[in-house]
PDB file of C-alpha atoms and ligand atoms in Angstrom:
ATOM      1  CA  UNK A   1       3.891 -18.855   2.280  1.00  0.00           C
ATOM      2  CA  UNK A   2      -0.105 -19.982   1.966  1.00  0.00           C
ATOM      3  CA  UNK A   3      -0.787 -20.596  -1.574  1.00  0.00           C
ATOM      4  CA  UNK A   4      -2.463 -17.610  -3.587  1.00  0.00           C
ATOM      5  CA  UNK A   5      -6.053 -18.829  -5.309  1.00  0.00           C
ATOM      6  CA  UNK A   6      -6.392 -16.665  -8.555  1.00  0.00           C
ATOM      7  CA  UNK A   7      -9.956 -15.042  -9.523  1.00  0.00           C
ATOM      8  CA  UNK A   8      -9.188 -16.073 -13.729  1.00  0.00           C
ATOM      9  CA  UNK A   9     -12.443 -15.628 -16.505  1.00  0.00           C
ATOM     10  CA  UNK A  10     -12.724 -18.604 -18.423  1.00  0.00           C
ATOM     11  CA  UNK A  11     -11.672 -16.048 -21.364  1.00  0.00           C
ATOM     12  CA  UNK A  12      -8.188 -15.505 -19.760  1.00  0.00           C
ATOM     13  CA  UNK A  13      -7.134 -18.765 -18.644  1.00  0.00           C
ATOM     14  CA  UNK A  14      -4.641 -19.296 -21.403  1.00  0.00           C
ATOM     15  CA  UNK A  15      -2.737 -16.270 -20.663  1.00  0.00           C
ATOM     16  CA  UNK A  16      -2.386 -17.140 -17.052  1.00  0.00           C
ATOM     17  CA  UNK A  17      -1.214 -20.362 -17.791  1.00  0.00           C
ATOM     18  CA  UNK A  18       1.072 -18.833 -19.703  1.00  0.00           C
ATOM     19  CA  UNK A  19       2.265 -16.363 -17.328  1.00  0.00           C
ATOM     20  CA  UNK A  20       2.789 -19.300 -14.491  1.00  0.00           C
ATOM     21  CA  UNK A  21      -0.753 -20.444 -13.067  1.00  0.00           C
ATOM     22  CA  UNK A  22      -1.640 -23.601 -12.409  1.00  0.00           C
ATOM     23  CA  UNK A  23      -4.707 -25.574 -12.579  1.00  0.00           C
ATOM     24  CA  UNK A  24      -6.503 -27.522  -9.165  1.00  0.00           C
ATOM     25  CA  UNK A  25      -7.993 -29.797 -10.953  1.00  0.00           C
ATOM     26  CA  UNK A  26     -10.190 -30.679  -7.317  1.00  0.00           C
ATOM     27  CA  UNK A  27     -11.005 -27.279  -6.562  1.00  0.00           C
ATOM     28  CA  UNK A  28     -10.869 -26.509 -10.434  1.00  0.00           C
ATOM     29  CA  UNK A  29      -9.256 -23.040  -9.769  1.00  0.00           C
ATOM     30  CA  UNK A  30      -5.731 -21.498 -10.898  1.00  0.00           C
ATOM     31  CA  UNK A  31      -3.265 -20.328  -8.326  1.00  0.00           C
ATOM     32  CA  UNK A  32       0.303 -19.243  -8.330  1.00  0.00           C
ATOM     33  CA  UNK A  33       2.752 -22.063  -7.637  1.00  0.00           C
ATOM     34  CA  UNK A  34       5.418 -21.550  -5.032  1.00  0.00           C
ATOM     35  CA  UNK A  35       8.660 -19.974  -6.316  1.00  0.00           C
ATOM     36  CA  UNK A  36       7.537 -17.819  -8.956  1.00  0.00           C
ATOM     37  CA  UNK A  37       6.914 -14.426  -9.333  1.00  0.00           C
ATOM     38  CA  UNK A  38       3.699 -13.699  -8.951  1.00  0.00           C
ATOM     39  CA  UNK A  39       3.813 -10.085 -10.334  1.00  0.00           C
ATOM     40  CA  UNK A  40       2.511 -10.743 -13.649  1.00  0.00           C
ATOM     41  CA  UNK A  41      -0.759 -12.783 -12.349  1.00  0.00           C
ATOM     42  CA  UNK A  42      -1.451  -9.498  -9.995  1.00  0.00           C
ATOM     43  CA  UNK A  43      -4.483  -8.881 -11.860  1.00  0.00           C
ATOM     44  CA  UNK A  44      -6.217 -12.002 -11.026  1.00  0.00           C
ATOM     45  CA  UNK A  45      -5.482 -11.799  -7.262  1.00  0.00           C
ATOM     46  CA  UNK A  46      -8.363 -11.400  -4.923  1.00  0.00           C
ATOM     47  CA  UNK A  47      -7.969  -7.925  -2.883  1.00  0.00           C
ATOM     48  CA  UNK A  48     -10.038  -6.489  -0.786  1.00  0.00           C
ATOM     49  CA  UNK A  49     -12.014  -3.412  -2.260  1.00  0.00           C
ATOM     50  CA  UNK A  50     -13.398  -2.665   0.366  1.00  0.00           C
ATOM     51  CA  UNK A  51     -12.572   1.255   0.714  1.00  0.00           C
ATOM     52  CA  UNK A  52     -12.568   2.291   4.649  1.00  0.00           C
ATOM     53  CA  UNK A  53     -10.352   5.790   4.103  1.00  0.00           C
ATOM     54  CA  UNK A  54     -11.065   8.895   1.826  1.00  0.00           C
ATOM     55  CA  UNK A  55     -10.217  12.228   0.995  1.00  0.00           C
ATOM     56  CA  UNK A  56     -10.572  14.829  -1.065  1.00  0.00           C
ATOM     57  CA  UNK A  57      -6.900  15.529  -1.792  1.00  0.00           C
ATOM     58  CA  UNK A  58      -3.559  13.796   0.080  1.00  0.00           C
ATOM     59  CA  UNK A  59      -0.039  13.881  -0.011  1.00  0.00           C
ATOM     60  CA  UNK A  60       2.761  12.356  -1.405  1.00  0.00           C
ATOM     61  CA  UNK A  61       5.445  11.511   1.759  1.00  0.00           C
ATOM     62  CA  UNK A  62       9.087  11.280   0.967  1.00  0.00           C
ATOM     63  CA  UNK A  63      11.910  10.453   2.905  1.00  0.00           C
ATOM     64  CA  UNK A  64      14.932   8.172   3.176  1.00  0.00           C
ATOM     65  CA  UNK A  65      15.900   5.270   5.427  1.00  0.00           C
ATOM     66  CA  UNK A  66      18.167   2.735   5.351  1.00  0.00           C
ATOM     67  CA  UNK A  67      18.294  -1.067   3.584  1.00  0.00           C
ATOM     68  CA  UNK A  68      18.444  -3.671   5.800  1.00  0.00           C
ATOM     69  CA  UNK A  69      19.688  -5.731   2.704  1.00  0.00           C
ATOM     70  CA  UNK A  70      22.761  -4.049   0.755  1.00  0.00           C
ATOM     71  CA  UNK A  71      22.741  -1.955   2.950  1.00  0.00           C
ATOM     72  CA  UNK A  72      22.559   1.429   1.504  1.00  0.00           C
ATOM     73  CA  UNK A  73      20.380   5.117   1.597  1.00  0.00           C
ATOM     74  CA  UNK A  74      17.349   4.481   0.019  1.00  0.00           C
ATOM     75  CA  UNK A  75      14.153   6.757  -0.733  1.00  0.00           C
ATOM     76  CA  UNK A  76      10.955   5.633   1.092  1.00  0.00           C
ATOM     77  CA  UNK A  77       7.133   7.031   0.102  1.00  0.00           C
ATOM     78  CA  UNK A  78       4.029   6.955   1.674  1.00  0.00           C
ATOM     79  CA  UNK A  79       1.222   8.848   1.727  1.00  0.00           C
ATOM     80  CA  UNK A  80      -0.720  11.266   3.994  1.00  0.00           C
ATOM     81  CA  UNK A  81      -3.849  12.612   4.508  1.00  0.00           C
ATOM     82  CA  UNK A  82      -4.889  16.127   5.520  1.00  0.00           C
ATOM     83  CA  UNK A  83      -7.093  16.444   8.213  1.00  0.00           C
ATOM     84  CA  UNK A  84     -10.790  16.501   7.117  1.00  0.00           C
ATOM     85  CA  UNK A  85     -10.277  13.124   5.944  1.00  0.00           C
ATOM     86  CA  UNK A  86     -13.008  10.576   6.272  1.00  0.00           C
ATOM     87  CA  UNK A  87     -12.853   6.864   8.160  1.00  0.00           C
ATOM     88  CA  UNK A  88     -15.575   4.044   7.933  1.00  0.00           C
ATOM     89  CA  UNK A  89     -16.425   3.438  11.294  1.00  0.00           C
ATOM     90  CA  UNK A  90     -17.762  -0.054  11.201  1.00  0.00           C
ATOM     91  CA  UNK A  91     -20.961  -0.657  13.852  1.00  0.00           C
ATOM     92  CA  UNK A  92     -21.392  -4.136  14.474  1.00  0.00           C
ATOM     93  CA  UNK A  93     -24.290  -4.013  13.045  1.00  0.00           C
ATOM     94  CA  UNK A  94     -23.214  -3.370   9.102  1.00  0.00           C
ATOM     95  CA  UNK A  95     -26.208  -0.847   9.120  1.00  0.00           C
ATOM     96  CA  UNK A  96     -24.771   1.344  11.644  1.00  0.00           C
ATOM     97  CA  UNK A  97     -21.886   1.735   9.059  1.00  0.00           C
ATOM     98  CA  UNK A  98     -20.650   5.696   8.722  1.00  0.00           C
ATOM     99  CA  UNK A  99     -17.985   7.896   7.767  1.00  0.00           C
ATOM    100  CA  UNK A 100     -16.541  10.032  10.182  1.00  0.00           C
ATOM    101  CA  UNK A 101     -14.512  12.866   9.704  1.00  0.00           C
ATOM    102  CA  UNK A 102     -10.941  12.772  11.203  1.00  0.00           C
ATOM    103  CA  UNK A 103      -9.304  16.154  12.084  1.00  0.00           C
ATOM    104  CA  UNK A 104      -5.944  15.251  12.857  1.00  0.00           C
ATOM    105  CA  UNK A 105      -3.662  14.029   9.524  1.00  0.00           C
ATOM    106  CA  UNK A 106      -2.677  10.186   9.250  1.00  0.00           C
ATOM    107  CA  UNK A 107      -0.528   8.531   7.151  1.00  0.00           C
ATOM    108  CA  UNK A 108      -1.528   5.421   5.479  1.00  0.00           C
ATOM    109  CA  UNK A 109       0.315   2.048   5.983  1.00  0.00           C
ATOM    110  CA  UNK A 110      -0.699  -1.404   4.422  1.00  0.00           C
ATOM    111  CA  UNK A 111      -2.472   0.073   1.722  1.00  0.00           C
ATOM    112  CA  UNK A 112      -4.159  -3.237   0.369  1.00  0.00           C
ATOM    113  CA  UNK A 113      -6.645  -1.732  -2.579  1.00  0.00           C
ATOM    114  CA  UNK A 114      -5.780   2.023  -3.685  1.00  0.00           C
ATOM    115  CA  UNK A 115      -8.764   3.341  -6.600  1.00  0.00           C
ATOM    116  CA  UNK A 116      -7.607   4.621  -9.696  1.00  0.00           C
ATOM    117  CA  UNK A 117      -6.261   6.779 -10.579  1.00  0.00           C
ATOM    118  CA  UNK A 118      -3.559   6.857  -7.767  1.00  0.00           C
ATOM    119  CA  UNK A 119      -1.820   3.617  -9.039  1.00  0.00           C
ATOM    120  CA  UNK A 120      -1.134   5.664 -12.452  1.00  0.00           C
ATOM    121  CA  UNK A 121      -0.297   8.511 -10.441  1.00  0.00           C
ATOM    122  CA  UNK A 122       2.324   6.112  -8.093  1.00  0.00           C
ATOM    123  CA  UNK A 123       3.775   4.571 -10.948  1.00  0.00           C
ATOM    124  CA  UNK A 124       5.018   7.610 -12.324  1.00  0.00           C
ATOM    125  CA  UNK A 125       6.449   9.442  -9.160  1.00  0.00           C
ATOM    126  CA  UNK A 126       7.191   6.811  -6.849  1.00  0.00           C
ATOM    127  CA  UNK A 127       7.882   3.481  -9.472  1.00  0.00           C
ATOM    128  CA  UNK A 128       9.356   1.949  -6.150  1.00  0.00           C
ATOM    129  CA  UNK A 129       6.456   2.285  -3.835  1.00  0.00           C
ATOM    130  CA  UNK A 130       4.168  -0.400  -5.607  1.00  0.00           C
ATOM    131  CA  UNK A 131       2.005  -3.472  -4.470  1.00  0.00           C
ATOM    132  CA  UNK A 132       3.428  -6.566  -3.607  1.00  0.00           C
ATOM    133  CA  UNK A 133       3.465  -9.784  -1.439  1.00  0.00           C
ATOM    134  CA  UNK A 134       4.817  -9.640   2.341  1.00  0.00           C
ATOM    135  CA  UNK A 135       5.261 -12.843   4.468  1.00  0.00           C
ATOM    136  CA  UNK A 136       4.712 -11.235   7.544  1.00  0.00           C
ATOM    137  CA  UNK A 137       1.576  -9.857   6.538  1.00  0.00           C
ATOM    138  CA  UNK A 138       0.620 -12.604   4.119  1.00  0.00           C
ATOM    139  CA  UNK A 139      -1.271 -10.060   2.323  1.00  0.00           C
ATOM    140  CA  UNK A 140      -0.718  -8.071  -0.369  1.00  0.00           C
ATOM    141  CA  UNK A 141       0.049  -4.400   0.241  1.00  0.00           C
ATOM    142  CA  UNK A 142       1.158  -1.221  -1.531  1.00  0.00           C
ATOM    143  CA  UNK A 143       5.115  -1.270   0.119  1.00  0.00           C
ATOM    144  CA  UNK A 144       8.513   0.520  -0.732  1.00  0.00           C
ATOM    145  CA  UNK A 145      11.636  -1.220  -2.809  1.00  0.00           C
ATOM    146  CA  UNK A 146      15.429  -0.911  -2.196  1.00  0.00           C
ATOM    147  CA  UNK A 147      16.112   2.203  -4.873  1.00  0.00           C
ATOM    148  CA  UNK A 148      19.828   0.042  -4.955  1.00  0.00           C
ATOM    149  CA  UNK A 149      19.181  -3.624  -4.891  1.00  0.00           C
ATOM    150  CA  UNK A 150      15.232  -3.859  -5.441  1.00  0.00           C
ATOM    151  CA  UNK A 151      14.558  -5.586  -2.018  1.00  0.00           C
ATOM    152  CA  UNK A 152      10.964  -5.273  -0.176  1.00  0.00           C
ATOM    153  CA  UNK A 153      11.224  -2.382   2.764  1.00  0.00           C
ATOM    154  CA  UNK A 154       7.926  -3.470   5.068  1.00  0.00           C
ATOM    155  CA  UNK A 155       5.580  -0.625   6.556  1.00  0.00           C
ATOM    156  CA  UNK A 156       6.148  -2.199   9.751  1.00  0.00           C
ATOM    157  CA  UNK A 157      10.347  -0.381   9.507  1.00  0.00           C
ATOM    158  CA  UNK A 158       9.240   2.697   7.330  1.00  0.00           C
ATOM    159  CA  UNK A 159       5.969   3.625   8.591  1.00  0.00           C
ATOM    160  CA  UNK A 160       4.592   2.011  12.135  1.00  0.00           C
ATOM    161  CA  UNK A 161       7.407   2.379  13.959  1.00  0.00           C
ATOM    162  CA  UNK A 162       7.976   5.428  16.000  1.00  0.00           C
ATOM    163  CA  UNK A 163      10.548   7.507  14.996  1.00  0.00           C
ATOM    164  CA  UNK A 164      10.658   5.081  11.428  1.00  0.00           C
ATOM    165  CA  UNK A 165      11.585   7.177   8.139  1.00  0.00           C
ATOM    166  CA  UNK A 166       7.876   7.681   7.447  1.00  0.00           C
ATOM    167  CA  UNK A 167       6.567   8.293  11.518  1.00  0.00           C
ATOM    168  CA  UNK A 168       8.321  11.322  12.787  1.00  0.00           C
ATOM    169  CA  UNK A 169       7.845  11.667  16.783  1.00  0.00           C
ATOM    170  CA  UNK A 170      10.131  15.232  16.625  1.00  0.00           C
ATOM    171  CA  UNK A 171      10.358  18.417  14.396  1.00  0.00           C
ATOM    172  CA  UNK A 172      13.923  17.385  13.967  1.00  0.00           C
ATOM    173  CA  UNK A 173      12.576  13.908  12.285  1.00  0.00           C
ATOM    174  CA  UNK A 174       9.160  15.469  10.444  1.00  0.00           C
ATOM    175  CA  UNK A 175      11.678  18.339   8.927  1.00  0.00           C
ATOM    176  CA  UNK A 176      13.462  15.270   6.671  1.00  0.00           C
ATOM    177  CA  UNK A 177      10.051  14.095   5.504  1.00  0.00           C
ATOM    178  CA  UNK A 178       9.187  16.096   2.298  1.00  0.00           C
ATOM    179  CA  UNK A 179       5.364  16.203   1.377  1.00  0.00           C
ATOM    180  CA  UNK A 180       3.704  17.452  -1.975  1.00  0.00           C
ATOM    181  CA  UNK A 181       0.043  17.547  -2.478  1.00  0.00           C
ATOM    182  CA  UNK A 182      -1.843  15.954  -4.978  1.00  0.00           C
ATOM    183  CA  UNK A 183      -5.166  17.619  -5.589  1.00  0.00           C
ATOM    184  CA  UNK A 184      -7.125  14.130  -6.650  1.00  0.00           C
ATOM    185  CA  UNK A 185      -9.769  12.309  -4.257  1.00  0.00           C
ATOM    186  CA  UNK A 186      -8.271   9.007  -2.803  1.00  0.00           C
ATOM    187  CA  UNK A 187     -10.037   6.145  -1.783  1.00  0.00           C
ATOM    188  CA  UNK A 188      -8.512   3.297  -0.135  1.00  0.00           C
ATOM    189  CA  UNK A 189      -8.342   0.203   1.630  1.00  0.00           C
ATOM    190  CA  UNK A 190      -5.864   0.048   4.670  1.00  0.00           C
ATOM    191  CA  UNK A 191      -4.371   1.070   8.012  1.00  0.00           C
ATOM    192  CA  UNK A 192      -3.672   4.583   9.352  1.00  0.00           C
ATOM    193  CA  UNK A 193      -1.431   5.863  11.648  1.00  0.00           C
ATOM    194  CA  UNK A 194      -2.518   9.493  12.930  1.00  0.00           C
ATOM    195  CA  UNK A 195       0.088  12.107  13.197  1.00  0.00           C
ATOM    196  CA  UNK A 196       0.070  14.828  14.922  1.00  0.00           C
ATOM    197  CA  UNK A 197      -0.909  18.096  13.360  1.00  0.00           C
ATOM    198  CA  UNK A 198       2.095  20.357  14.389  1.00  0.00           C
ATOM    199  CA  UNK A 199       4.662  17.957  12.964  1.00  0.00           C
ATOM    200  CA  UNK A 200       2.574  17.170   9.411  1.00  0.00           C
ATOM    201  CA  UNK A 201       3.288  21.247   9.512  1.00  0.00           C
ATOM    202  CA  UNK A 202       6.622  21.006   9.868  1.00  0.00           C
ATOM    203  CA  UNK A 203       6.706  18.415   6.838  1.00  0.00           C
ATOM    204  CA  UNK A 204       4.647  20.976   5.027  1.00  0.00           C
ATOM    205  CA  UNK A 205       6.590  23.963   5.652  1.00  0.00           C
ATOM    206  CA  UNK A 206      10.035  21.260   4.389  1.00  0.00           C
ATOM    207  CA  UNK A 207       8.853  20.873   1.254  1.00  0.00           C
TER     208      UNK A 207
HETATM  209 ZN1  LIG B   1      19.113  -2.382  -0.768  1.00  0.00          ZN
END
């Protein structure tokens, strides 16, 4: 695992010391030392806030997969945009920048910056589905947790994968993902996976 630099104030650098950062005294910046959680020094991580997705309302995807760990049922969430969504399309040149509108729904994987207040929102309907560190990413992302033994459950298993818990390719498969709206604008920072219309209707009509 690369080491994680932390973005601390001057002002704060006695509570991240004591919450587990350590000082480069050549680069004279704190970062998180290897085998310790690094949950409670989230706030000084650098993410990128960079915003290339919004809407003006989305979805809250549920379904359930399996753990690879204990291995037990567990519930998965993700979430998914209706169509009318907008995506930055990025020009090579930065001033050809634009949103575009997408008419097909997506659902969002590696969610890397999410703007309030959908991490309140998240926290209180979904506790499990929350930020954290994967290796194979080496980024930070918004991911799902074993509801039994706690353990990290990628995007890569839940959501990119055809036919995964979160990526319905049938009826069959979209009728055991249960959506509710959330009628709040989202902006956010990550990947998308488009999904066809008639199947985020059958998720619709499963609710
Ligand atoms: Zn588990």
């Amino acid at each position: 695992m690369p080491r994680i630099d932390l973005n601390v104030p001057f002002h704060e650098k006695d509570e991240a010391k004591a919450l587990g950062a350590r000082w480069d005294p050549q680069r004279r910046l704190w970062y998180v030392p290897d085998n310790i959680d690094s949950s409670p020094l989230l706030k000084w991580i650098p993410v990128s806030q960079s915003p290339n997705i919004r809407a003006a309302s989305y979805f809250l995807a549920e379904a359930t997969r399996g753990c690879w760990r204990c291995p037990s049922q567990t519930r998965v969430f993700g979430i998914v945009l209706p169509p009318g969504h907008e995506v930055l399309y990025v020009d090579d040149d930065p001033t050809g920048d634009h949103w575009e509108v997408a008419d097909e729904p997506t659902m969002l994987s590696y969610i890397a910056f999410l703007a309030d207040p959908i991490p309140a929102r998240l926290s209180n309907l979904a506790p499990l589905y929350r930020i954290d560190y994967s290796q194979t990413t080496e980024s930070f992302y918004w991911m799902n947790h074993c509801d039994r033994c706690g353990v990290k459950l990628g995007d890569f298993d839940t959501i990119e994968e055809f036919g995964a818990a979160l990526n319905p390719t049938t009826a069959e498969e979209a009728a055991r993902v249960r959506i509710r709206e959330l009628s709040e604008p989202l902006l956010a920072s990550c990947g998308s996976n488009t999904c066809g219309l008639e199947l985020f209707d059958h998720m619709r009509r499963c609710r």
